[in-house]
Coordinates of C-alpha atoms in Angstrom, one line a residue:
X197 CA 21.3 -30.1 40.5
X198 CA 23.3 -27.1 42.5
X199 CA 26.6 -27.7 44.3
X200 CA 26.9 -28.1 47.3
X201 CA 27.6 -25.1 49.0
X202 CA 31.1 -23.9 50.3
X203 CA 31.7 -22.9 53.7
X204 CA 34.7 -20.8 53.9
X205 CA 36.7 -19.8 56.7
X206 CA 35.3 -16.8 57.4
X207 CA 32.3 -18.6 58.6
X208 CA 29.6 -18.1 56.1
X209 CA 29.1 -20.1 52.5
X210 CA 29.1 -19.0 48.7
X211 CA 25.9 -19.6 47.4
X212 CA 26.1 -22.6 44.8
X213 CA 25.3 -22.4 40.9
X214 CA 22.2 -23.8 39.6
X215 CA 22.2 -26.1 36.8
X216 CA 19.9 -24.2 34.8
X217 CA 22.1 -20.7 34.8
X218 CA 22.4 -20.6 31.2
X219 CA 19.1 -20.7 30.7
X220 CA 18.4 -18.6 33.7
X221 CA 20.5 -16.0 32.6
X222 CA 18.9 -15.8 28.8
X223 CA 15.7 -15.5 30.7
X224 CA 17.0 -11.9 32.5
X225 CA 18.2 -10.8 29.4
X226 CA 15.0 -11.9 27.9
X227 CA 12.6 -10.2 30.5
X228 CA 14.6 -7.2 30.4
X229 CA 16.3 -7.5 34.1
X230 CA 19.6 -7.4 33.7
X231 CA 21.9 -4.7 34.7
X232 CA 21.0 -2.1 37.6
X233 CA 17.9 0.6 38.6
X234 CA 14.9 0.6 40.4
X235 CA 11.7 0.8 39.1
X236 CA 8.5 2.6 40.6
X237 CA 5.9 -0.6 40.3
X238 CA 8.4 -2.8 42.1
X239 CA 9.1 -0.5 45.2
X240 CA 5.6 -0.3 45.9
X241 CA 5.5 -3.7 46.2
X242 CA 8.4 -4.1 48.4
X243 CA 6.8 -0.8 50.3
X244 CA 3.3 -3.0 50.6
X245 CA 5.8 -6.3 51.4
X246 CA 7.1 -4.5 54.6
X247 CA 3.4 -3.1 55.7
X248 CA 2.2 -6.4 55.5
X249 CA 5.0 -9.0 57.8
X250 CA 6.0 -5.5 60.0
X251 CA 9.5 -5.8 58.8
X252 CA 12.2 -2.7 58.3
X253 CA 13.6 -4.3 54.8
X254 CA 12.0 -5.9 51.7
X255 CA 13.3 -6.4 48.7
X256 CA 12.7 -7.4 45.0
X257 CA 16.1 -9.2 44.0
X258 CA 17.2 -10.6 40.6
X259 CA 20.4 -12.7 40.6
X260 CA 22.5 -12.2 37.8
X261 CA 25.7 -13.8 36.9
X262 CA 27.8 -11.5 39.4
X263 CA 26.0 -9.4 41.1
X264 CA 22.4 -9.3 42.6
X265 CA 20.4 -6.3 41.5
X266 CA 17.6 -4.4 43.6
X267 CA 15.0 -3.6 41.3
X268 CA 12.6 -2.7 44.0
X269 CA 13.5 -1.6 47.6
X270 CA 12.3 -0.4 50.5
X271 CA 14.1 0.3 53.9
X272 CA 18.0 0.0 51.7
X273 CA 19.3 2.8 49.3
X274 CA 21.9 0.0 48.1
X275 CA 21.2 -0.9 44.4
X276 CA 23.0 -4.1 45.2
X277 CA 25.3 -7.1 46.4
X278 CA 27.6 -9.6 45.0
X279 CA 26.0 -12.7 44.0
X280 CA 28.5 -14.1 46.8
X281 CA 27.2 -12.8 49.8
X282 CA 23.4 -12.7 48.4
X283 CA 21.2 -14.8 50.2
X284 CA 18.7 -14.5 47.4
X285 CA 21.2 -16.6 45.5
X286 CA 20.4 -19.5 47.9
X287 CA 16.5 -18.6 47.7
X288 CA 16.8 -19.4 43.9
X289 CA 17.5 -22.6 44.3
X290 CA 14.2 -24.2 45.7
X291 CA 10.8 -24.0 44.6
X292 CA 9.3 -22.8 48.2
X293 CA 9.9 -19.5 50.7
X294 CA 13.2 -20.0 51.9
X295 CA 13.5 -19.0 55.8
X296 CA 16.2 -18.1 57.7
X297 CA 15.0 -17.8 61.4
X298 CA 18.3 -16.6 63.0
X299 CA 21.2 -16.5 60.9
X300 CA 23.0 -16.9 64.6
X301 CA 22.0 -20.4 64.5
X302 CA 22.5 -21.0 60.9
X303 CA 26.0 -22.0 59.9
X304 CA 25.6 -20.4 56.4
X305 CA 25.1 -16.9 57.7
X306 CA 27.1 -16.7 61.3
X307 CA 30.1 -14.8 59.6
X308 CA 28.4 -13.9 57.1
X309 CA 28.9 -9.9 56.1
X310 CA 25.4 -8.8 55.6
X311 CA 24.7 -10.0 59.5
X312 CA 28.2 -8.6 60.7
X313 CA 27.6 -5.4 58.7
X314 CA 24.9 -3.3 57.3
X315 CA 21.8 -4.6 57.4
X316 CA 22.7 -6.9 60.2
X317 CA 20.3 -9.4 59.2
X318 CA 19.3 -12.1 61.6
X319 CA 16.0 -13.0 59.9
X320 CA 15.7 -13.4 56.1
X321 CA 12.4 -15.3 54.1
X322 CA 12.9 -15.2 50.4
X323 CA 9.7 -16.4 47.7
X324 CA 11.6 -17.3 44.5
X325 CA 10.3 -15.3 41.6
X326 CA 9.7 -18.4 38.7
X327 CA 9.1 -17.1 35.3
X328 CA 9.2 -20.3 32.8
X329 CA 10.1 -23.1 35.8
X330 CA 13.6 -20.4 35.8
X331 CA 13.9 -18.7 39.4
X332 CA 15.0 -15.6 38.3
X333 CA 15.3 -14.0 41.8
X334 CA 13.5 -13.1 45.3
X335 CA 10.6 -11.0 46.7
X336 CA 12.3 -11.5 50.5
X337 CA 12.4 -9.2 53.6
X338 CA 15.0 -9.0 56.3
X339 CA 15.2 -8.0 60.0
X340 CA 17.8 -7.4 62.3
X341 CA 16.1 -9.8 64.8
X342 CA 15.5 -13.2 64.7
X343 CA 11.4 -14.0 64.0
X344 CA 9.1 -16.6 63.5
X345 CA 7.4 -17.3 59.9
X346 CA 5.1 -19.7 59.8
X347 CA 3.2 -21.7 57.0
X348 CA 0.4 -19.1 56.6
X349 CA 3.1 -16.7 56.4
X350 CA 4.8 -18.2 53.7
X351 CA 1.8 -18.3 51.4
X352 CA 1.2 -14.7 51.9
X353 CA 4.5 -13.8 51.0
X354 CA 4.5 -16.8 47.9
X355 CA 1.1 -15.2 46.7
X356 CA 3.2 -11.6 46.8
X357 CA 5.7 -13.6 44.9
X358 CA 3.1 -14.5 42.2
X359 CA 2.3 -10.9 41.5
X360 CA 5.6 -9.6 41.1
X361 CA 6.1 -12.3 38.5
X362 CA 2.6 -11.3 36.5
X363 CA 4.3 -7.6 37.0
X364 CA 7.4 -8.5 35.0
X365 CA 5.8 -10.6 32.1
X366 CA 3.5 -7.8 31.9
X367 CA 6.1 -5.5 32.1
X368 CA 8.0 -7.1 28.6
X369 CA 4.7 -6.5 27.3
X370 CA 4.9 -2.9 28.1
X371 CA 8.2 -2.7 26.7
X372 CA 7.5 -4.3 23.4
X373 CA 4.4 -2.2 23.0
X374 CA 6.8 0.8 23.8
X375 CA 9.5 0.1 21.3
X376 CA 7.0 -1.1 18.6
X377 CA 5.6 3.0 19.3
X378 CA 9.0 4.2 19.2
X379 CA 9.6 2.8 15.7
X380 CA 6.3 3.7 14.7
X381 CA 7.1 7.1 15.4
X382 CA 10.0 6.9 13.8
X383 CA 9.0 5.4 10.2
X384 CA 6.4 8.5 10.2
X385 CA 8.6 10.8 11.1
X386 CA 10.9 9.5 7.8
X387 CA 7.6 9.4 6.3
X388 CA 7.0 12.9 7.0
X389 CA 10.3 14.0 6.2
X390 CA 10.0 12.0 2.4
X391 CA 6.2 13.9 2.1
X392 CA 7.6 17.0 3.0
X393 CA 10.8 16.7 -0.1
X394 CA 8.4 15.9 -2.8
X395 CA 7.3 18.5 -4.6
X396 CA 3.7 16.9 -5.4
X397 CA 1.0 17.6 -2.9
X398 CA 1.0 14.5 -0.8
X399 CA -1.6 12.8 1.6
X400 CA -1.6 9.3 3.6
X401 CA -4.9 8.5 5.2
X402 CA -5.3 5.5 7.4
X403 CA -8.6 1.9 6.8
X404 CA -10.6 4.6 8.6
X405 CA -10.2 7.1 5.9
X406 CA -8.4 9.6 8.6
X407 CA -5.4 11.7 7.7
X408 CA -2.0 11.1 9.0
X409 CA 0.2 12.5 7.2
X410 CA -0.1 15.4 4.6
X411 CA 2.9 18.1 3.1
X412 CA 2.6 21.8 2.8
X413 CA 2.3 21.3 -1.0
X414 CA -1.1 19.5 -0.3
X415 CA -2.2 22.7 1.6
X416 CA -1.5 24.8 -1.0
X417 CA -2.8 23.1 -3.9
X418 CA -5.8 22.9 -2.6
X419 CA -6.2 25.9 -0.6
X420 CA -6.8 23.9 2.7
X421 CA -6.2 26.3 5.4
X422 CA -4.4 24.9 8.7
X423 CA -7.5 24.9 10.6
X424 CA -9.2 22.7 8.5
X425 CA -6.8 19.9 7.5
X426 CA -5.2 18.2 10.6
X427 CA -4.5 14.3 11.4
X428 CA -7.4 12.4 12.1
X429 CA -9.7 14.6 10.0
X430 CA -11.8 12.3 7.7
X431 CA -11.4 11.8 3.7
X432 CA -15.3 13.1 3.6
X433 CA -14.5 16.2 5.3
X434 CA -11.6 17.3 2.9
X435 CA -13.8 16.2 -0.2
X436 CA -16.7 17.9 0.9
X437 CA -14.7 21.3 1.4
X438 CA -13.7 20.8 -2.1
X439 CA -17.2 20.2 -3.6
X440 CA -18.4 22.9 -2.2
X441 CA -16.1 25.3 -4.1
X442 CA -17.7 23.7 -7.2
X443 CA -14.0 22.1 -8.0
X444 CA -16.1 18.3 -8.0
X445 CA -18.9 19.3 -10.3
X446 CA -22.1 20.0 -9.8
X447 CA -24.3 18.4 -7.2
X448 CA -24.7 18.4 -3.7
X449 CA -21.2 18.4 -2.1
X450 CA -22.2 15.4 0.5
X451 CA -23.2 13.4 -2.1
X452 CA -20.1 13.9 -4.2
X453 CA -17.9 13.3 -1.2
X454 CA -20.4 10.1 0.1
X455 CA -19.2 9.1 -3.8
X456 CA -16.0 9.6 -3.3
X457 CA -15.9 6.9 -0.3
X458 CA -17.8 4.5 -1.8
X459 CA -14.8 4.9 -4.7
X460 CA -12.4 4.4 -1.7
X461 CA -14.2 0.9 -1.0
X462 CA -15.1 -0.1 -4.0
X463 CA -11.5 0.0 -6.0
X464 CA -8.0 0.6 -5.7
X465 CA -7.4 3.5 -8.0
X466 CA -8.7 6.4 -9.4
X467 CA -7.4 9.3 -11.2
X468 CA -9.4 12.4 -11.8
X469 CA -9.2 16.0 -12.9
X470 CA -10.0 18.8 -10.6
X471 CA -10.8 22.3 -12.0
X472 CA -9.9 25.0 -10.0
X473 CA -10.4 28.5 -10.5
X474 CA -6.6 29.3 -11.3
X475 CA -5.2 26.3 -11.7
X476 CA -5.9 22.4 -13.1
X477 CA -4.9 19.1 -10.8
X478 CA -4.0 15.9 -11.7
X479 CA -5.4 14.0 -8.8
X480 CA -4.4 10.2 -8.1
X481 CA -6.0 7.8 -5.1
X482 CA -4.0 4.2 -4.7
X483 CA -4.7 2.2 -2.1
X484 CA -2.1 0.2 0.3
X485 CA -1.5 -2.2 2.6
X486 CA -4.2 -2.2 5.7
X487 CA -6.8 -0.2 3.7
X488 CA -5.0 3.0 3.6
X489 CA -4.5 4.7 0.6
X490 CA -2.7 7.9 -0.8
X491 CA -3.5 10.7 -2.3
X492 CA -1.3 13.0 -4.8
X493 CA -2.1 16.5 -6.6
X494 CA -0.1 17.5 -9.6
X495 CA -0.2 21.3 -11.1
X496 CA -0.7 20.3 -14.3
X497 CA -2.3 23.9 -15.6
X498 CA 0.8 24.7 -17.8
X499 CA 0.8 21.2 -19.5
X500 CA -3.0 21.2 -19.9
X501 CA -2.3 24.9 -21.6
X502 CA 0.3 23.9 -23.9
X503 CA -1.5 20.8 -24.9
X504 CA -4.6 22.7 -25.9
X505 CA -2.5 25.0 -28.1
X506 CA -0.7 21.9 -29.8
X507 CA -3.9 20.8 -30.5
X508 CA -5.4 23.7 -31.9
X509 CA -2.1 24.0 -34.2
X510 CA -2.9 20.7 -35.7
X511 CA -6.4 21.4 -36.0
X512 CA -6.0 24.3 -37.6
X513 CA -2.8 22.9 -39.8
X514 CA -5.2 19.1 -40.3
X515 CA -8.2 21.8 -41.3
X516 CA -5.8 23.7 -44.0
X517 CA -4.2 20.6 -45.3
X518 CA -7.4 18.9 -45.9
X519 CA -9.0 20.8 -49.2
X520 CA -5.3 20.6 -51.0
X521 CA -4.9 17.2 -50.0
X522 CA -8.3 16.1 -52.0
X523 CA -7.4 18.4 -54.8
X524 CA -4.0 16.5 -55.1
X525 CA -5.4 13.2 -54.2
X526 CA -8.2 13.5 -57.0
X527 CA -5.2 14.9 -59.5
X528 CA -2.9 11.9 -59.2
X529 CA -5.9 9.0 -59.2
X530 CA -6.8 10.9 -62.3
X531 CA -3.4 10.6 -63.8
X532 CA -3.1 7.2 -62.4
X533 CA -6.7 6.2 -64.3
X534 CA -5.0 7.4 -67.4
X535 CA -7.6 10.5 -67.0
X536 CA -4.8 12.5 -68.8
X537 CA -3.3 10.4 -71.4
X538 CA -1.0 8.0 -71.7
X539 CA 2.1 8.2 -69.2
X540 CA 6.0 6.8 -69.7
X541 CA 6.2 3.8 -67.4
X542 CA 8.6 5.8 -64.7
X543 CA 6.1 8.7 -64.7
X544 CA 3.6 6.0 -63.8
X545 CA 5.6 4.6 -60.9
X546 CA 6.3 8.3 -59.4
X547 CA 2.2 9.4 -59.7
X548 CA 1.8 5.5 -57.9
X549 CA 3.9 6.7 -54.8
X550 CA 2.5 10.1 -55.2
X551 CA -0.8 9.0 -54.8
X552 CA -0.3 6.5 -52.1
X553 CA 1.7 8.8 -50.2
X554 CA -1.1 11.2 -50.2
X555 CA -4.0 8.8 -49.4
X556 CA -1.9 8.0 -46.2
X557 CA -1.5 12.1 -45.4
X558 CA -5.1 12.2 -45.7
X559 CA -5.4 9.6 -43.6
X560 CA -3.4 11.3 -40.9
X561 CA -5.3 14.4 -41.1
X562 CA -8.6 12.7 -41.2
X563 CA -7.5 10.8 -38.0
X564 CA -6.5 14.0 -36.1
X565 CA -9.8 15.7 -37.2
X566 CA -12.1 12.6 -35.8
X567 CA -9.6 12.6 -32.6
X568 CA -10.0 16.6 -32.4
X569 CA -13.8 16.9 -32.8
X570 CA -13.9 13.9 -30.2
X571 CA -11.9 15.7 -27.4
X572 CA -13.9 18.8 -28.1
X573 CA -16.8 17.3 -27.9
X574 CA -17.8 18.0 -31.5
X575 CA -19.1 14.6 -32.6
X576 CA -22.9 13.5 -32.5
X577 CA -23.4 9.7 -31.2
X578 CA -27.0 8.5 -32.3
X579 CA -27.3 5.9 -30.2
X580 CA -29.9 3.6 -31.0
X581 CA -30.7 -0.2 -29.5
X582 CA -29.2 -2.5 -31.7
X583 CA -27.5 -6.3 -32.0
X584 CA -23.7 -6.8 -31.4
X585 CA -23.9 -10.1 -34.0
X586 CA -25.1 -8.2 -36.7
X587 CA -22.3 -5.2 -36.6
X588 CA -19.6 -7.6 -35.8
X589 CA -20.8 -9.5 -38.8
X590 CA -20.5 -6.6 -41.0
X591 CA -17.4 -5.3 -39.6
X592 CA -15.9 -8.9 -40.4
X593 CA -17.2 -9.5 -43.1
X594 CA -15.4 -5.8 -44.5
X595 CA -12.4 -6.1 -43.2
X596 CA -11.6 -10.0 -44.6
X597 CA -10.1 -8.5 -48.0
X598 CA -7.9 -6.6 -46.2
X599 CA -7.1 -9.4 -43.6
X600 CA -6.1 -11.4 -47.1
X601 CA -3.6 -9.3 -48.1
X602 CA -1.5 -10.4 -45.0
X603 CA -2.4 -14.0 -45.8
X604 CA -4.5 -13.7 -42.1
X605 CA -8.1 -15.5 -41.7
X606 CA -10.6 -13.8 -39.6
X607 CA -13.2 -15.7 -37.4
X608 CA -16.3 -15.0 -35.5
X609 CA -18.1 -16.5 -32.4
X610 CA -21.0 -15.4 -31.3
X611 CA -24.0 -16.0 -28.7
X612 CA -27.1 -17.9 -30.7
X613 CA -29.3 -14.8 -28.9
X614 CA -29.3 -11.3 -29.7
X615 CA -26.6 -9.2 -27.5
X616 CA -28.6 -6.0 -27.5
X617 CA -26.4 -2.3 -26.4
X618 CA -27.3 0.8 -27.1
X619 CA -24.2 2.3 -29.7
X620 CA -23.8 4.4 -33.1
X621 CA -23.3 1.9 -35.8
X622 CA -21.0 4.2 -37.6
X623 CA -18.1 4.8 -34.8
X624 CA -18.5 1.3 -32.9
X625 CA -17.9 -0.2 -36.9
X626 CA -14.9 2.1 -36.9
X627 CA -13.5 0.9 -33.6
X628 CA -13.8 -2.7 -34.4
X629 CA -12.2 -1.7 -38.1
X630 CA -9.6 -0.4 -36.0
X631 CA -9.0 -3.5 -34.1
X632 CA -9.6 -6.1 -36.6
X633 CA -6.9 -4.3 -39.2
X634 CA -4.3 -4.0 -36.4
X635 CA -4.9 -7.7 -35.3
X636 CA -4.4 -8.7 -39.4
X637 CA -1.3 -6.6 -39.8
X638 CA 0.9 -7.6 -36.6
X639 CA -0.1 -11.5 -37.3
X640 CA 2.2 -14.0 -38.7
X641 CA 1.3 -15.5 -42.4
X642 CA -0.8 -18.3 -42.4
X643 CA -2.8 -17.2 -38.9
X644 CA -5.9 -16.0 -37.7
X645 CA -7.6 -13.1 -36.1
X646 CA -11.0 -14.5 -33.5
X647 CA -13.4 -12.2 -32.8
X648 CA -15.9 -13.3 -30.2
X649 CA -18.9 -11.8 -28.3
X650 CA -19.9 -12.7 -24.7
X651 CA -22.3 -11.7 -22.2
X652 CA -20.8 -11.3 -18.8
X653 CA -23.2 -9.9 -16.1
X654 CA -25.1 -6.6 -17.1
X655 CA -22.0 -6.3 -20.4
X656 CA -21.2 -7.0 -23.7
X657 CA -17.6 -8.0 -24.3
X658 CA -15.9 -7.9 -28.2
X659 CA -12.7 -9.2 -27.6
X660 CA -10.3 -9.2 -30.7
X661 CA -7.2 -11.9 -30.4
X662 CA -4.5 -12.0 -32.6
X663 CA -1.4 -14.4 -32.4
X664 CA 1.5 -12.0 -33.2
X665 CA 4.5 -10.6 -30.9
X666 CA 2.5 -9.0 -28.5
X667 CA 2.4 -5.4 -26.8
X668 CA 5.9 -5.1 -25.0
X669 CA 4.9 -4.4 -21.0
X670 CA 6.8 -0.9 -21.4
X671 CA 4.1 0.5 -24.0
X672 CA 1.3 -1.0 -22.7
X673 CA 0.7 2.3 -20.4
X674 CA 1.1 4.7 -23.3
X675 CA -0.8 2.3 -25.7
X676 CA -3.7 4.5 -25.9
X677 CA -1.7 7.4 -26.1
X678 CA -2.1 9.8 -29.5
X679 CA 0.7 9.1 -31.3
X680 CA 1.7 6.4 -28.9
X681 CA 3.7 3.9 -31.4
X682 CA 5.5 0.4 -29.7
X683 CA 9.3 0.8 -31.4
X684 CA 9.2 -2.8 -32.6
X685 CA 6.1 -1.5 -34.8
X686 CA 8.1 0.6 -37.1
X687 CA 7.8 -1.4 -40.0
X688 CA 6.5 -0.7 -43.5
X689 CA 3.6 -3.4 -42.7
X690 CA 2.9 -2.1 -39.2
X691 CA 2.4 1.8 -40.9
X692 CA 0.2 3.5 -38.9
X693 CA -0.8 6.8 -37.1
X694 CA -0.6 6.2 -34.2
X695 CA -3.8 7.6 -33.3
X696 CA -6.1 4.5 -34.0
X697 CA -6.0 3.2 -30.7
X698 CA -6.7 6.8 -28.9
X699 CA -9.7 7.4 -31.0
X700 CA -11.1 4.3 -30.5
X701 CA -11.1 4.8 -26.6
X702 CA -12.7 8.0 -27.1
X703 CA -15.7 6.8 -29.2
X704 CA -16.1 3.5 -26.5
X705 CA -16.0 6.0 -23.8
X706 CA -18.5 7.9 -25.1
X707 CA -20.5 4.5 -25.6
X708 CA -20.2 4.3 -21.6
X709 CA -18.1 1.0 -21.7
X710 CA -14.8 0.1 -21.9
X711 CA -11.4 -0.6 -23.9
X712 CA -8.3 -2.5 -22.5
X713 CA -5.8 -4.9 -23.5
X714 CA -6.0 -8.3 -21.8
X715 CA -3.5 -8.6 -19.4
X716 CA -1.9 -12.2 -20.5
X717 CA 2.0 -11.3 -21.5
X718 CA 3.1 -12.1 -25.3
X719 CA 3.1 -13.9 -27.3
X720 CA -0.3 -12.5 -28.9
X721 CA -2.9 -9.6 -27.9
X722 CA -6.0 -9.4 -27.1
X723 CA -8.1 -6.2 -26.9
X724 CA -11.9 -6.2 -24.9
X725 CA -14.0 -3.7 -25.3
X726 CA -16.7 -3.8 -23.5
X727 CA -20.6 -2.4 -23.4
X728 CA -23.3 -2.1 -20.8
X729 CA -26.2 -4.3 -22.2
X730 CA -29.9 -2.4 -22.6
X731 CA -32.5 -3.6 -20.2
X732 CA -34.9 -6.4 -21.6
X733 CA -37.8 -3.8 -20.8
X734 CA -36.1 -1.3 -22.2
X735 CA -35.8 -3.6 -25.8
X736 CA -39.7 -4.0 -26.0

């Protein structure tokens, strides 16, 4: 409960505090009413407040802890009073309009300054303003004669009330919408400031697929000219100005760029290539949170160049070595047969490492030759319909020898139904050779390599599981790299080229399917490649 007021000598009474203030208080902070200024919204209701009851003063008034605060006026400049002499600060504490008749007659107010001074107020009706069952302050008018105010009066004015407090909880509304714009603005305009430093063409595009944000580099390397790339221009647009330069491929440029939506929708990433007259991108799409996703173009015509002469080089160098290598290779078996006599027992050892030492050179060069006519599109794939069982069967079957010489079993499961793809018996043998000696060489003694075929929806999946250390989570990016070689491989048992893995993504790629590595961590691998099946009517 408030105090009972004190009358002072002076003749007029300090307004009591409520027993709420605390929370009161919180609640002007809260609502954003503390401190001092006038506000448009409110005035026009004070100017409407005075219109309505015919009087010369009407104010909105929030009582703080000091002071009370004008934050709508009409017929007073002042932006104020002391929370002393307000008579809002009596207003505040009831729940109905507060009246003051004559403040001649009342013995709060006879001495009071406001009725001795400026405004000399002999009438005063106050409407608490309750936010939260808190009266934060007053919608009241003043005269400077006494009046009447009766009960249909104070509704009117109560109902006035009302609105003033829908005005200030809308009002925080307003505010938070505000400063929520305000940071908005100012995360894009670090965003922008980031896009603009990064030397890769850049470009953020909101769930509706519009632009937002984009850097001059994107401009360039794609030749957009101002007038055509600007926020809120769709994805579609940008791709169909590309596709009609031919950088796409061939088709019709809608199409391609109706394509490149569904992509959008449809998954997370892509990456592709685009071809431009003078210069090759590196293009990258990865979605984000609240269906946006980014886009980034890297020139990567230099690297492109200097990787197509390396690779010439070492099909040229793989295409030279190659006739030698046989000639030597044939010269040491021979000498190893005991083609040309009998040999001292160190001679023997030497031509031994001689000739293993070249098998695995022409290995290497055989490997770079299959992985060079495969990137140049050299090889012919005869596909033909045929079942999964029986190749995996084979391949098995072949590679269980070699399996036994690292004390490894092999196993196969398969469906008790054919599992019918189209592939070339040849290369899809040499992918799962591939695997299946990999599997055998990184296993522990004593283990086993499972090989198992499943039909999942419209595929064929192989999968190939081995029980050794794993692939560590830094190589598996580069795993199908050329070359690409995990550092805790580089043992005598592990020997390889490096290039095993590379060209069997080639040839499944050219299948139409599919090569990855599960992603379960170590211990153990396990590789899926996977097949599109044939159609039952295309079987008959």
């Amino acid at each position: 409960m408030a105090s009972v007021p004190e009358v002072v000598e002076r003749g007029w009474s300090i307004p009591p505090i409520p027993a709420s203030e605390a929370h009161r208080l919180a609640a002007i902070e809260r609502y954003k009413l503390g401190g001092i200024g006038r506000e448009a919204a409110f005035d026009r209701v004070t100017r409407l407040a005075a219109d309505l009851f015919d009087m010369p003063i009407s104010l909105v008034s929030i009582v703080g802890s000091d002071a009370q605060c004008f934050r709508g006026a009409c017929g007073m400049d002042s932006t104020g009073t002391a929370r002393d002499v307000a008579f809002c600060a009596f207003a505040i504490l009831g729940d109905e309009v507060m009246v003051v008749p004559d403040t001649h007659r009342d013995d709060r107010f006879v001495r009071h300054p406001l009725v001795i001074d400026f405004p000399h107020a002999r009438f005063y009706a106050g409407a608490p303003l309750r936010i939260d069952g808190l009266a934060l302050g007053t919608l009241c008018l003043l005269d400077s004669k006494p009046r009447t105010f009766d009960a249909a009066d104070r509704r009117r004015l109560a109902a006035l009330a009302d609105t003033v407090t829908d005005m200030i909880e809308l009002r925080v509304d307003r505010f938070a919408a505000e400063a929520q714009g305000q940071r908005v603005i100012a995360e894009r305009e670090l965003l922008t400031l980031t896009v603009e430093n990064v030397s890769e063409g850049v470009a953020l595009f909101d769930g509706d697929l519009r632009l937002t944000v984009w850097n001059e580099a994107f401009m360039r390397l794609f030749d957009y000219r101002p007038e055509q790339i600007r926020e809120g221009v769709h994805a579609a647009d940008l791709m169909t100005l590309t596709a009609q330069r031919g950088e796409l491929g061939p088709g019709d440029p809608a199409r391609i760029a109706a394509g490149f939506v569904a992509s959008v929708r449809a998954s997370d990433a892509r990456d592709i290539e685009v071809q431009r007259a003078d210069r090759i991108l590196d293009v990258r799409r990865r979605t984000i949170s609240g269906g946006r996703f980014i886009l980034t173009a890297r020139d990567v015509t230099h690297e492109r160049q200097a990787a197509r002469l390396k690779d010439e080089l070492v099909s040229t160098v793989s295409h030279e070595l190659r006739t030698p290598l046989t000639a030597i290779s044939g010269a040491l078996g021979l000498m190893a047969s005991g083609a040309a006599g009998e040999l001292p027992e160190r001679a023997v050892r030497l031509v031994s490492v001689g000739y293993r030492n070249v098998q695995r050179l022409g290995n290497l060069v055989n490997d770079l030759l299959d992985m060079d006519k495969l990137q140049s599109g050299k090889v012919e794939f005869r596909l033909e319909p045929g079942d999964l069982r029986a190749l995996l069967a084979d391949a098995v079957e072949e590679n269980q020898p070699f399996a036994e010489r690292f004390k490894i079993g092999l196993t196969l499961t398969v469906p008790d139904h054919p599992v019918v793809v189209r592939f070339d018996h040849a290369r899809l043998h040499q992918v799962v050779a591939n695997l299946l000696s990999n599997a055998a060489k990184f296993s522990p003694e004593g283990h086993r390599v499972d090989v198992t075929l499943a039909v999942e929806g419209g595929s064929a999946r192989i999968s190939v599981a081995d029980r050794g250390p794993g692939v560590s989570p830094d190589f598996r990016a580069r795993l199908f790299d050329r070359f690409a070689q995990d550092s805790g491989a580089q043992q005598p048992k592990h020997a390889g080229t490096g290039l095993g893995l590379a060209i069997s993504q080639a040839i499944v790629h050219a299948h139409g399917g599919e090569i990855a590595i599960d992603p379960a961590p170590p211990p153990g691998a396990t590789f899926h490649v996977t097949l599109p099946l044939v159609e039952p009517e295309a079987q008959a």
